[in-house]
Tab-separated table of C-alpha atoms in Angstrom:
chain	number	residue	atom	x	y	z
P	1	UNK	CA	-56.616	43.489	-33.165
P	2	UNK	CA	-54.345	40.617	-34.131
P	3	UNK	CA	-52.074	39.215	-31.496
P	4	UNK	CA	-48.419	40.059	-31.932
P	5	UNK	CA	-46.162	37.070	-32.726
P	6	UNK	CA	-44.306	35.771	-29.689
P	7	UNK	CA	-40.887	37.267	-29.343
P	8	UNK	CA	-37.846	35.023	-29.446
P	9	UNK	CA	-36.072	34.492	-26.117
P	10	UNK	CA	-32.982	36.646	-25.715
P	11	UNK	CA	-29.611	35.076	-26.498
P	12	UNK	CA	-26.746	36.049	-24.231
P	13	UNK	CA	-23.299	35.779	-25.747
P	14	UNK	CA	-22.162	34.300	-29.055
P	15	UNK	CA	-23.578	30.960	-30.188
P	16	UNK	CA	-21.855	28.683	-32.671
P	17	UNK	CA	-25.177	27.136	-33.654
P	18	UNK	CA	-28.687	28.368	-33.056
P	19	UNK	CA	-30.962	25.714	-31.579
P	20	UNK	CA	-34.071	25.228	-33.723
P	21	UNK	CA	-36.400	22.374	-34.561
P	22	UNK	CA	-34.370	21.710	-37.723
P	23	UNK	CA	-30.893	22.370	-36.316
P	24	UNK	CA	-29.649	20.579	-33.190
P	25	UNK	CA	-25.945	20.712	-33.972
P	26	UNK	CA	-25.250	22.636	-30.776
P	27	UNK	CA	-26.604	19.768	-28.661
P	28	UNK	CA	-24.572	17.154	-30.543
P	29	UNK	CA	-21.369	19.178	-30.344
P	30	UNK	CA	-21.769	19.970	-26.645
P	31	UNK	CA	-22.507	16.374	-25.625
P	32	UNK	CA	-19.665	14.917	-27.709
P	33	UNK	CA	-17.148	17.344	-26.189
P	34	UNK	CA	-18.391	16.637	-22.658
P	35	UNK	CA	-18.187	12.858	-23.131
P	36	UNK	CA	-14.636	13.178	-24.457
P	37	UNK	CA	-13.507	15.418	-21.585
P	38	UNK	CA	-15.135	13.187	-18.969
P	39	UNK	CA	-13.471	10.122	-20.495
P	40	UNK	CA	-10.071	11.766	-20.108
P	41	UNK	CA	-10.942	12.660	-16.508
P	42	UNK	CA	-11.917	9.059	-15.683
P	43	UNK	CA	-8.725	7.728	-17.248
P	44	UNK	CA	-6.643	10.330	-15.411
P	45	UNK	CA	-8.161	9.421	-12.033
P	46	UNK	CA	-7.610	5.738	-12.735
P	47	UNK	CA	-3.965	6.262	-13.638
P	48	UNK	CA	-3.447	8.475	-10.585
P	49	UNK	CA	-4.800	5.700	-8.354
P	50	UNK	CA	-2.945	2.832	-10.059
P	51	UNK	CA	0.241	4.263	-11.558
P	52	UNK	CA	2.385	2.358	-9.050
P	53	UNK	CA	0.723	-0.993	-9.726
P	54	UNK	CA	-0.629	-0.983	-13.262
P	55	UNK	CA	-2.343	-4.232	-14.159
P	56	UNK	CA	-3.472	-5.698	-17.461
P	57	UNK	CA	-6.979	-4.307	-16.940
P	58	UNK	CA	-5.541	-0.801	-16.515
P	59	UNK	CA	-3.682	-1.000	-19.812
P	60	UNK	CA	-6.873	-2.276	-21.424
P	61	UNK	CA	-8.728	0.757	-20.109
P	62	UNK	CA	-6.135	2.978	-21.800
P	63	UNK	CA	-6.723	1.149	-25.088
P	64	UNK	CA	-10.509	1.392	-24.639
P	65	UNK	CA	-10.226	5.139	-24.073
P	66	UNK	CA	-7.939	5.303	-27.105
P	67	UNK	CA	-10.811	3.978	-29.240
P	68	UNK	CA	-13.476	6.033	-27.443
P	69	UNK	CA	-11.834	9.409	-28.056
P	70	UNK	CA	-11.763	8.988	-31.877
P	71	UNK	CA	-15.409	7.923	-31.657
P	72	UNK	CA	-16.288	11.235	-30.056
P	73	UNK	CA	-14.084	13.090	-32.536
P	74	UNK	CA	-15.766	11.535	-35.585
P	75	UNK	CA	-19.148	12.771	-34.354
P	76	UNK	CA	-17.670	16.233	-33.755
P	77	UNK	CA	-16.197	16.274	-37.269
P	78	UNK	CA	-19.506	15.150	-38.763
P	79	UNK	CA	-21.238	17.974	-36.895
P	80	UNK	CA	-18.810	20.813	-37.555
P	81	UNK	CA	-17.631	19.992	-41.075
P	82	UNK	CA	-20.589	18.146	-42.587
P	83	UNK	CA	-23.676	19.414	-40.782
P	84	UNK	CA	-24.741	16.346	-38.798
P	85	UNK	CA	-27.517	17.435	-36.435
P	86	UNK	CA	-29.427	19.344	-39.100
P	87	UNK	CA	-32.370	18.180	-41.115
P	88	UNK	CA	-31.110	16.554	-44.308
P	89	UNK	CA	-32.667	19.229	-46.506
P	90	UNK	CA	-30.179	21.744	-45.068
P	91	UNK	CA	-27.105	19.558	-45.656
P	92	UNK	CA	-25.301	20.161	-48.978
P	93	UNK	CA	-25.194	17.058	-51.210
P	94	UNK	CA	-21.404	16.972	-51.042
P	95	UNK	CA	-21.534	16.674	-47.230
P	96	UNK	CA	-24.056	13.835	-47.115
P	97	UNK	CA	-21.419	11.215	-47.866
P	98	UNK	CA	-19.118	12.602	-45.176
P	99	UNK	CA	-21.882	12.390	-42.563
P	100	UNK	CA	-22.571	8.778	-43.552
P	101	UNK	CA	-18.898	7.783	-43.351
P	102	UNK	CA	-18.391	9.496	-39.975
P	103	UNK	CA	-21.454	7.831	-38.439
P	104	UNK	CA	-20.329	4.420	-39.686
P	105	UNK	CA	-16.817	4.958	-38.316
P	106	UNK	CA	-18.254	6.071	-34.978
P	107	UNK	CA	-20.342	2.875	-34.777
P	108	UNK	CA	-17.287	0.665	-35.359
P	109	UNK	CA	-15.182	2.572	-32.816
P	110	UNK	CA	-18.076	2.423	-30.349
P	111	UNK	CA	-18.214	-1.379	-30.533
P	112	UNK	CA	-14.429	-1.792	-30.309
P	113	UNK	CA	-14.093	0.456	-27.266
P	114	UNK	CA	-17.094	-1.137	-25.574
P	115	UNK	CA	-15.650	-4.630	-26.077
P	116	UNK	CA	-12.233	-3.734	-24.661
P	117	UNK	CA	-13.885	-2.074	-21.677
P	118	UNK	CA	-15.816	-5.289	-21.000
P	119	UNK	CA	-12.675	-7.409	-21.252
P	120	UNK	CA	-10.875	-5.144	-18.761
P	121	UNK	CA	-13.633	-5.709	-16.192
P	122	UNK	CA	-13.637	-9.472	-16.778
P	123	UNK	CA	-9.856	-9.606	-16.456
P	124	UNK	CA	-10.078	-7.716	-13.185
P	125	UNK	CA	-12.623	-10.235	-11.870
P	126	UNK	CA	-10.352	-13.077	-13.004
P	127	UNK	CA	-7.478	-11.675	-10.964
P	128	UNK	CA	-9.633	-11.698	-7.861
P	129	UNK	CA	-10.166	-15.447	-7.953
P	130	UNK	CA	-7.598	-17.590	-6.127
P	131	UNK	CA	-4.986	-19.340	-8.238
P	132	UNK	CA	-6.539	-22.765	-7.619
P	133	UNK	CA	-10.035	-21.870	-8.830
P	134	UNK	CA	-9.525	-23.136	-12.360
P	135	UNK	CA	-13.218	-23.470	-13.202
P	136	UNK	CA	-13.873	-19.813	-12.402
P	137	UNK	CA	-10.784	-18.731	-14.312
P	138	UNK	CA	-12.150	-20.705	-17.247
P	139	UNK	CA	-15.532	-18.979	-16.891
P	140	UNK	CA	-13.802	-15.588	-17.103
P	141	UNK	CA	-11.809	-16.637	-20.147
P	142	UNK	CA	-14.922	-17.965	-21.888
P	143	UNK	CA	-16.703	-14.667	-21.171
P	144	UNK	CA	-13.785	-12.709	-22.628
P	145	UNK	CA	-13.905	-14.883	-25.735
P	146	UNK	CA	-17.662	-14.368	-26.011
P	147	UNK	CA	-17.147	-10.597	-25.751
P	148	UNK	CA	-14.607	-10.686	-28.577
P	149	UNK	CA	-16.962	-12.738	-30.765
P	150	UNK	CA	-19.816	-10.356	-29.937
P	151	UNK	CA	-17.669	-7.403	-31.000
P	152	UNK	CA	-16.699	-8.996	-34.302
P	153	UNK	CA	-20.245	-10.124	-35.032
P	154	UNK	CA	-21.672	-6.728	-34.097
P	155	UNK	CA	-19.292	-4.849	-36.394
P	156	UNK	CA	-20.225	-7.144	-39.265
P	157	UNK	CA	-23.901	-6.932	-38.356
P	158	UNK	CA	-24.139	-3.136	-38.460
P	159	UNK	CA	-21.922	-2.643	-41.528
P	160	UNK	CA	-22.383	-5.576	-43.924
P	161	UNK	CA	-25.404	-5.544	-46.213
P	162	UNK	CA	-26.293	-1.870	-45.827
P	163	UNK	CA	-24.525	1.068	-47.430
P	164	UNK	CA	-23.389	3.909	-45.163
P	165	UNK	CA	-25.952	6.233	-46.752
P	166	UNK	CA	-28.697	3.659	-46.248
P	167	UNK	CA	-27.870	3.392	-42.549
P	168	UNK	CA	-28.541	7.095	-41.967
P	169	UNK	CA	-31.541	7.157	-44.378
P	170	UNK	CA	-30.267	10.006	-46.505
P	171	UNK	CA	-31.202	10.760	-50.130
P	172	UNK	CA	-34.175	8.414	-49.909
P	173	UNK	CA	-32.063	5.337	-49.144
P	174	UNK	CA	-33.013	3.100	-46.194
P	175	UNK	CA	-31.771	-0.047	-44.441
P	176	UNK	CA	-34.821	-2.198	-43.743
P	177	UNK	CA	-33.104	-4.499	-41.213
P	178	UNK	CA	-31.472	-1.718	-39.197
P	179	UNK	CA	-33.663	-2.174	-36.102
P	180	UNK	CA	-33.235	-5.955	-35.960
P	181	UNK	CA	-29.457	-5.579	-36.318
P	182	UNK	CA	-29.136	-3.180	-33.395
P	183	UNK	CA	-31.649	-5.210	-31.364
P	184	UNK	CA	-29.488	-8.346	-31.728
P	185	UNK	CA	-26.367	-6.376	-30.814
P	186	UNK	CA	-28.083	-4.874	-27.769
P	187	UNK	CA	-29.591	-8.103	-26.419
P	188	UNK	CA	-26.259	-9.940	-26.475
P	189	UNK	CA	-24.569	-6.871	-25.008
P	190	UNK	CA	-27.041	-6.859	-22.099
P	191	UNK	CA	-26.549	-10.590	-21.479
P	192	UNK	CA	-22.785	-10.104	-21.328
P	193	UNK	CA	-23.243	-7.333	-18.770
P	194	UNK	CA	-25.318	-9.663	-16.573
P	195	UNK	CA	-22.662	-12.394	-16.837
P	196	UNK	CA	-19.904	-9.916	-15.959
P	197	UNK	CA	-21.814	-8.742	-12.900
P	198	UNK	CA	-22.356	-12.363	-11.847
P	199	UNK	CA	-18.612	-13.019	-12.035
P	200	UNK	CA	-17.986	-10.091	-9.693
P	201	UNK	CA	-20.604	-11.355	-7.247
P	202	UNK	CA	-19.054	-14.842	-7.351
P	203	UNK	CA	-15.793	-13.301	-6.159
P	204	UNK	CA	-17.307	-11.530	-3.158
P	205	UNK	CA	-19.989	-13.894	-1.795
P	206	UNK	CA	-17.683	-16.727	-0.550
P	207	UNK	CA	-15.466	-14.333	1.433
P	208	UNK	CA	-15.638	-14.488	5.215
P	209	UNK	CA	-16.693	-10.954	5.978
P	210	UNK	CA	-19.844	-9.159	7.009
P	211	UNK	CA	-22.625	-8.768	4.471
P	212	UNK	CA	-22.342	-5.016	4.806
P	213	UNK	CA	-18.814	-5.133	3.435
P	214	UNK	CA	-19.825	-7.679	0.811
P	215	UNK	CA	-22.555	-5.376	-0.447
P	216	UNK	CA	-20.127	-2.478	-0.546
P	217	UNK	CA	-17.738	-4.525	-2.659
P	218	UNK	CA	-20.438	-5.969	-4.926
P	219	UNK	CA	-21.699	-2.462	-5.649
P	220	UNK	CA	-18.540	-1.850	-7.669
P	221	UNK	CA	-19.614	-4.599	-10.075
P	222	UNK	CA	-23.399	-4.107	-10.039
P	223	UNK	CA	-22.939	-0.474	-11.086
P	224	UNK	CA	-22.513	-1.772	-14.642
P	225	UNK	CA	-26.143	-2.881	-14.800
P	226	UNK	CA	-27.505	0.613	-15.687
P	227	UNK	CA	-25.802	0.105	-19.049
P	228	UNK	CA	-28.733	-2.171	-19.880
P	229	UNK	CA	-31.057	0.846	-19.672
P	230	UNK	CA	-28.879	2.756	-22.142
P	231	UNK	CA	-28.861	-0.269	-24.459
P	232	UNK	CA	-32.665	-0.365	-24.389
P	233	UNK	CA	-32.875	3.373	-25.090
P	234	UNK	CA	-30.556	2.998	-28.081
P	235	UNK	CA	-32.763	0.259	-29.551
P	236	UNK	CA	-35.901	2.308	-28.894
P	237	UNK	CA	-34.602	5.401	-30.650
P	238	UNK	CA	-33.200	3.381	-33.554
P	239	UNK	CA	-36.743	2.084	-34.045
P	240	UNK	CA	-38.093	5.643	-33.886
P	241	UNK	CA	-35.458	6.812	-36.372
P	242	UNK	CA	-36.347	4.007	-38.772
P	243	UNK	CA	-39.870	5.430	-39.173
P	244	UNK	CA	-39.189	9.144	-38.587
P	245	UNK	CA	-40.197	11.734	-41.145
P	246	UNK	CA	-37.223	13.945	-40.216
P	247	UNK	CA	-34.427	11.359	-40.199
P	248	UNK	CA	-31.647	13.923	-39.799
P	249	UNK	CA	-32.969	15.057	-36.404
P	250	UNK	CA	-34.146	11.585	-35.317
P	251	UNK	CA	-30.653	10.128	-35.828
P	252	UNK	CA	-29.245	12.361	-33.079
P	253	UNK	CA	-30.825	10.393	-30.207
P	254	UNK	CA	-29.366	6.921	-30.965
P	255	UNK	CA	-25.931	8.426	-31.631
P	256	UNK	CA	-25.936	10.252	-28.282
P	257	UNK	CA	-27.199	7.180	-26.409
P	258	UNK	CA	-24.335	5.133	-27.860
P	259	UNK	CA	-21.895	7.739	-26.636
P	260	UNK	CA	-23.598	7.689	-23.227
P	261	UNK	CA	-23.260	3.913	-23.047
P	262	UNK	CA	-19.617	4.095	-24.068
P	263	UNK	CA	-18.737	6.712	-21.469
P	264	UNK	CA	-20.619	4.901	-18.694
P	265	UNK	CA	-18.862	1.667	-19.618
P	266	UNK	CA	-15.471	3.366	-19.180
P	267	UNK	CA	-16.588	4.921	-15.892
P	268	UNK	CA	-18.014	1.727	-14.389
P	269	UNK	CA	-14.897	-0.206	-15.436
P	270	UNK	CA	-12.772	2.284	-13.482
P	271	UNK	CA	-14.898	2.305	-10.313
P	272	UNK	CA	-13.209	-0.769	-8.725
P	273	UNK	CA	-9.860	0.989	-9.065
P	274	UNK	CA	-11.191	4.249	-7.658
P	275	UNK	CA	-13.270	2.740	-4.843
P	276	UNK	CA	-11.683	2.914	-1.390
P	277	UNK	CA	-12.861	-0.586	-0.501
P	278	UNK	CA	-11.151	-2.292	-3.429
P	279	UNK	CA	-8.090	-0.158	-4.028
P	280	UNK	CA	-5.779	-2.162	-1.792
P	281	UNK	CA	-6.767	-5.498	-0.337
P	282	UNK	CA	-5.719	-9.083	0.195
P	283	UNK	CA	-8.049	-11.666	1.706
P	284	UNK	CA	-5.439	-14.127	2.896
P	285	UNK	CA	-7.031	-14.190	6.347
P	286	UNK	CA	-10.642	-13.185	5.568
P	287	UNK	CA	-9.385	-9.685	4.915
P	288	UNK	CA	-11.401	-6.542	5.269
P	289	UNK	CA	-11.552	-4.046	2.464
P	290	UNK	CA	-9.906	-0.726	3.067
P	291	UNK	CA	-6.855	-1.756	5.059
P	292	UNK	CA	-3.473	-0.135	4.586
P	293	UNK	CA	-0.912	-2.749	3.538
P	294	UNK	CA	2.012	-0.639	4.690
P	295	UNK	CA	1.128	-1.452	8.296
P	296	UNK	CA	1.736	-5.161	7.921
P	297	UNK	CA	4.250	-7.580	6.502
P	298	UNK	CA	3.926	-11.143	5.330
P	299	UNK	CA	6.611	-13.781	5.670
P	300	UNK	CA	4.993	-16.446	3.495
P	301	UNK	CA	5.609	-19.137	6.131
P	302	UNK	CA	3.469	-21.263	8.472
P	303	UNK	CA	1.487	-20.078	11.486
P	304	UNK	CA	1.930	-21.875	14.784
P	305	UNK	CA	-0.701	-21.633	17.523
P	306	UNK	CA	0.536	-22.282	21.044
P	307	UNK	CA	-0.783	-21.962	24.551
P	308	UNK	CA	-0.368	-18.780	26.526
P	309	UNK	CA	1.781	-20.410	29.170
P	310	UNK	CA	4.331	-21.813	26.799
P	311	UNK	CA	4.494	-18.543	24.886
P	312	UNK	CA	5.299	-16.798	28.139
P	313	UNK	CA	8.101	-19.285	28.839
P	314	UNK	CA	9.502	-18.888	25.358
P	315	UNK	CA	9.527	-15.134	25.741
P	316	UNK	CA	11.323	-15.327	29.099
P	317	UNK	CA	13.898	-17.819	27.827
P	318	UNK	CA	14.720	-15.940	24.664
P	319	UNK	CA	14.980	-12.579	26.375
P	320	UNK	CA	17.257	-14.049	29.054
P	321	UNK	CA	19.931	-15.344	26.710
P	322	UNK	CA	23.225	-13.502	26.824
P	323	UNK	CA	26.785	-14.026	25.805
P	324	UNK	CA	28.243	-13.138	22.469
P	325	UNK	CA	24.998	-13.608	20.657
P	326	UNK	CA	23.133	-11.042	22.773
P	327	UNK	CA	19.503	-11.107	23.864
P	328	UNK	CA	17.135	-12.814	21.467
P	329	UNK	CA	19.914	-14.076	19.183
P	330	UNK	CA	18.708	-17.652	19.412
P	331	UNK	CA	15.348	-16.649	17.984
P	332	UNK	CA	17.058	-15.010	15.028
P	333	UNK	CA	19.040	-18.162	14.310
P	334	UNK	CA	15.987	-20.395	14.575
P	335	UNK	CA	13.841	-17.975	12.614
P	336	UNK	CA	11.163	-17.892	15.352
P	337	UNK	CA	9.724	-14.612	16.551
P	338	UNK	CA	9.233	-14.146	20.263
P	339	UNK	CA	5.686	-14.325	21.585
P	340	UNK	CA	3.578	-11.652	23.193
P	341	UNK	CA	-0.057	-11.442	24.145
P	342	UNK	CA	-2.802	-9.057	25.097
P	343	UNK	CA	-5.353	-9.694	27.799
P	344	UNK	CA	-8.304	-7.529	26.837
P	345	UNK	CA	-11.331	-8.397	28.888
P	346	UNK	CA	-14.227	-9.873	26.933
P	347	UNK	CA	-12.160	-11.248	24.056
P	348	UNK	CA	-11.166	-14.836	23.405
P	349	UNK	CA	-7.467	-15.018	22.601
P	350	UNK	CA	-4.853	-17.209	21.036
P	351	UNK	CA	-1.157	-16.701	20.573
P	352	UNK	CA	0.200	-16.614	17.046
P	353	UNK	CA	3.848	-17.063	16.177
P	354	UNK	CA	5.203	-16.793	12.645
P	355	UNK	CA	8.035	-19.157	11.785
P	356	UNK	CA	10.393	-18.341	8.965
P	357	UNK	CA	13.989	-18.561	7.860
P	358	UNK	CA	16.684	-16.753	9.774
P	359	UNK	CA	16.894	-13.943	7.246
P	360	UNK	CA	13.142	-13.653	6.634
P	361	UNK	CA	10.588	-11.330	8.099
P	362	UNK	CA	8.533	-12.560	10.999
P	363	UNK	CA	5.869	-10.826	12.972
P	364	UNK	CA	3.717	-11.754	15.941
P	365	UNK	CA	0.115	-10.836	16.450
P	366	UNK	CA	-2.988	-11.678	18.340
P	367	UNK	CA	-6.433	-12.379	17.013
P	368	UNK	CA	-9.890	-12.354	18.503
P	369	UNK	CA	-13.140	-13.845	17.280
P	370	UNK	CA	-15.320	-10.987	18.493
P	371	UNK	CA	-14.564	-8.860	15.451
P	372	UNK	CA	-13.366	-9.302	11.892
P	373	UNK	CA	-9.683	-10.178	11.637
P	374	UNK	CA	-7.252	-7.556	10.420
P	375	UNK	CA	-5.766	-8.471	7.091
P	376	UNK	CA	-2.115	-9.416	6.716
P	377	UNK	CA	-1.068	-8.257	3.273
P	378	UNK	CA	2.110	-8.067	1.326
P	379	UNK	CA	4.213	-5.074	2.199
P	380	UNK	CA	3.786	-2.060	-0.104
P	381	UNK	CA	1.446	-4.015	-2.371
P	382	UNK	CA	-1.553	-2.599	-4.164
P	383	UNK	CA	-2.403	-5.666	-6.242
P	384	UNK	CA	-6.010	-6.823	-6.244
P	385	UNK	CA	-5.379	-10.463	-5.430
P	386	UNK	CA	-7.461	-12.762	-3.257
P	387	UNK	CA	-5.580	-15.773	-1.955
P	388	UNK	CA	-7.186	-18.570	0.000
P	389	UNK	CA	-4.472	-21.216	-0.206
P	390	UNK	CA	-3.141	-20.625	3.328
P	391	UNK	CA	-1.216	-23.315	5.215
P	392	UNK	CA	-1.507	-23.423	9.010
P	393	UNK	CA	0.713	-25.528	11.239
P	394	UNK	CA	-0.821	-26.326	14.639
P	395	UNK	CA	1.241	-28.145	17.277
P	396	UNK	CA	-0.050	-29.592	20.517
P	397	UNK	CA	1.851	-29.975	23.744
P	398	UNK	CA	2.048	-33.535	25.126
């Protein structure tokens, strides 16, 4: 008795496309929609975290997303209207040209969005360097220029010399140098990612903070390195597509890996803005990540270190002044804040007094060398700026 043919698995609910070995349009459509939705979510979270202090890199991320969304849409249009995701024998001849044009447009938009995403990360790293570090600013600018040249060269490399139909290997047409083109694009792309990560590490390593906090901060930049894996997978599947017998199905993998790389690039570029350790910080005094700038104020003046005894005398004298000016009026005129100190056991101490103009802000504080110093940031500031050009004024009693 002959065995009965295996029954098809049950399908629950309506399906726009049935998944078969010759029709994977459902996979392409689902992934493209998910990437587009997730890109909007990443941009929305970034804007929610930075809407009060939008920087150049944030506007660049908006532009990058503006190119990424049409990239996803072109793939959706090619799938729904032209049949991309099917074997070519099932695609009507009139739709073959539309598939070719949509795939070419998606490749160009992919490279443009990826380039702008890179530049936004490099610009963010540039902002983190102190204003006097001209050589590192120059390194960031050179990297941004290299990214722009890579983008232009990549667009020319994947479009010039091969017709759109030849790129997707439809109607018997092929592009013999397709693998070498994408390999060159991918190798330079990976090198740029390594350079960008190195710039982020160069920002963090010199800071005077614990290595635990340094590693936490560097993670925000090293998270871009997995893009290299996606680049390698794109090259691998382009090579497979170049020799595949069913080119229509084989083309799906490189297209989806490009979309994966694009989405991950947008996500990793937004992580520094979403991360709690880098959202608000200023390393003027070897700052820690994660402080709340609203708790402090900065006068922009010099710091004077004095002995405990003299600080105590200054406090007594200023508080004892009377008359028309009232207690402490002399300090307001001189622009010198009164001193105070703490005497916690087990901590080495020094007295800090902030001198400033009569109408400026001035705050006192104590510091100890048994733990990392609290950061003194600009009031109500969320800018990602590291400043190291601090001037201290130390006076000695004769």
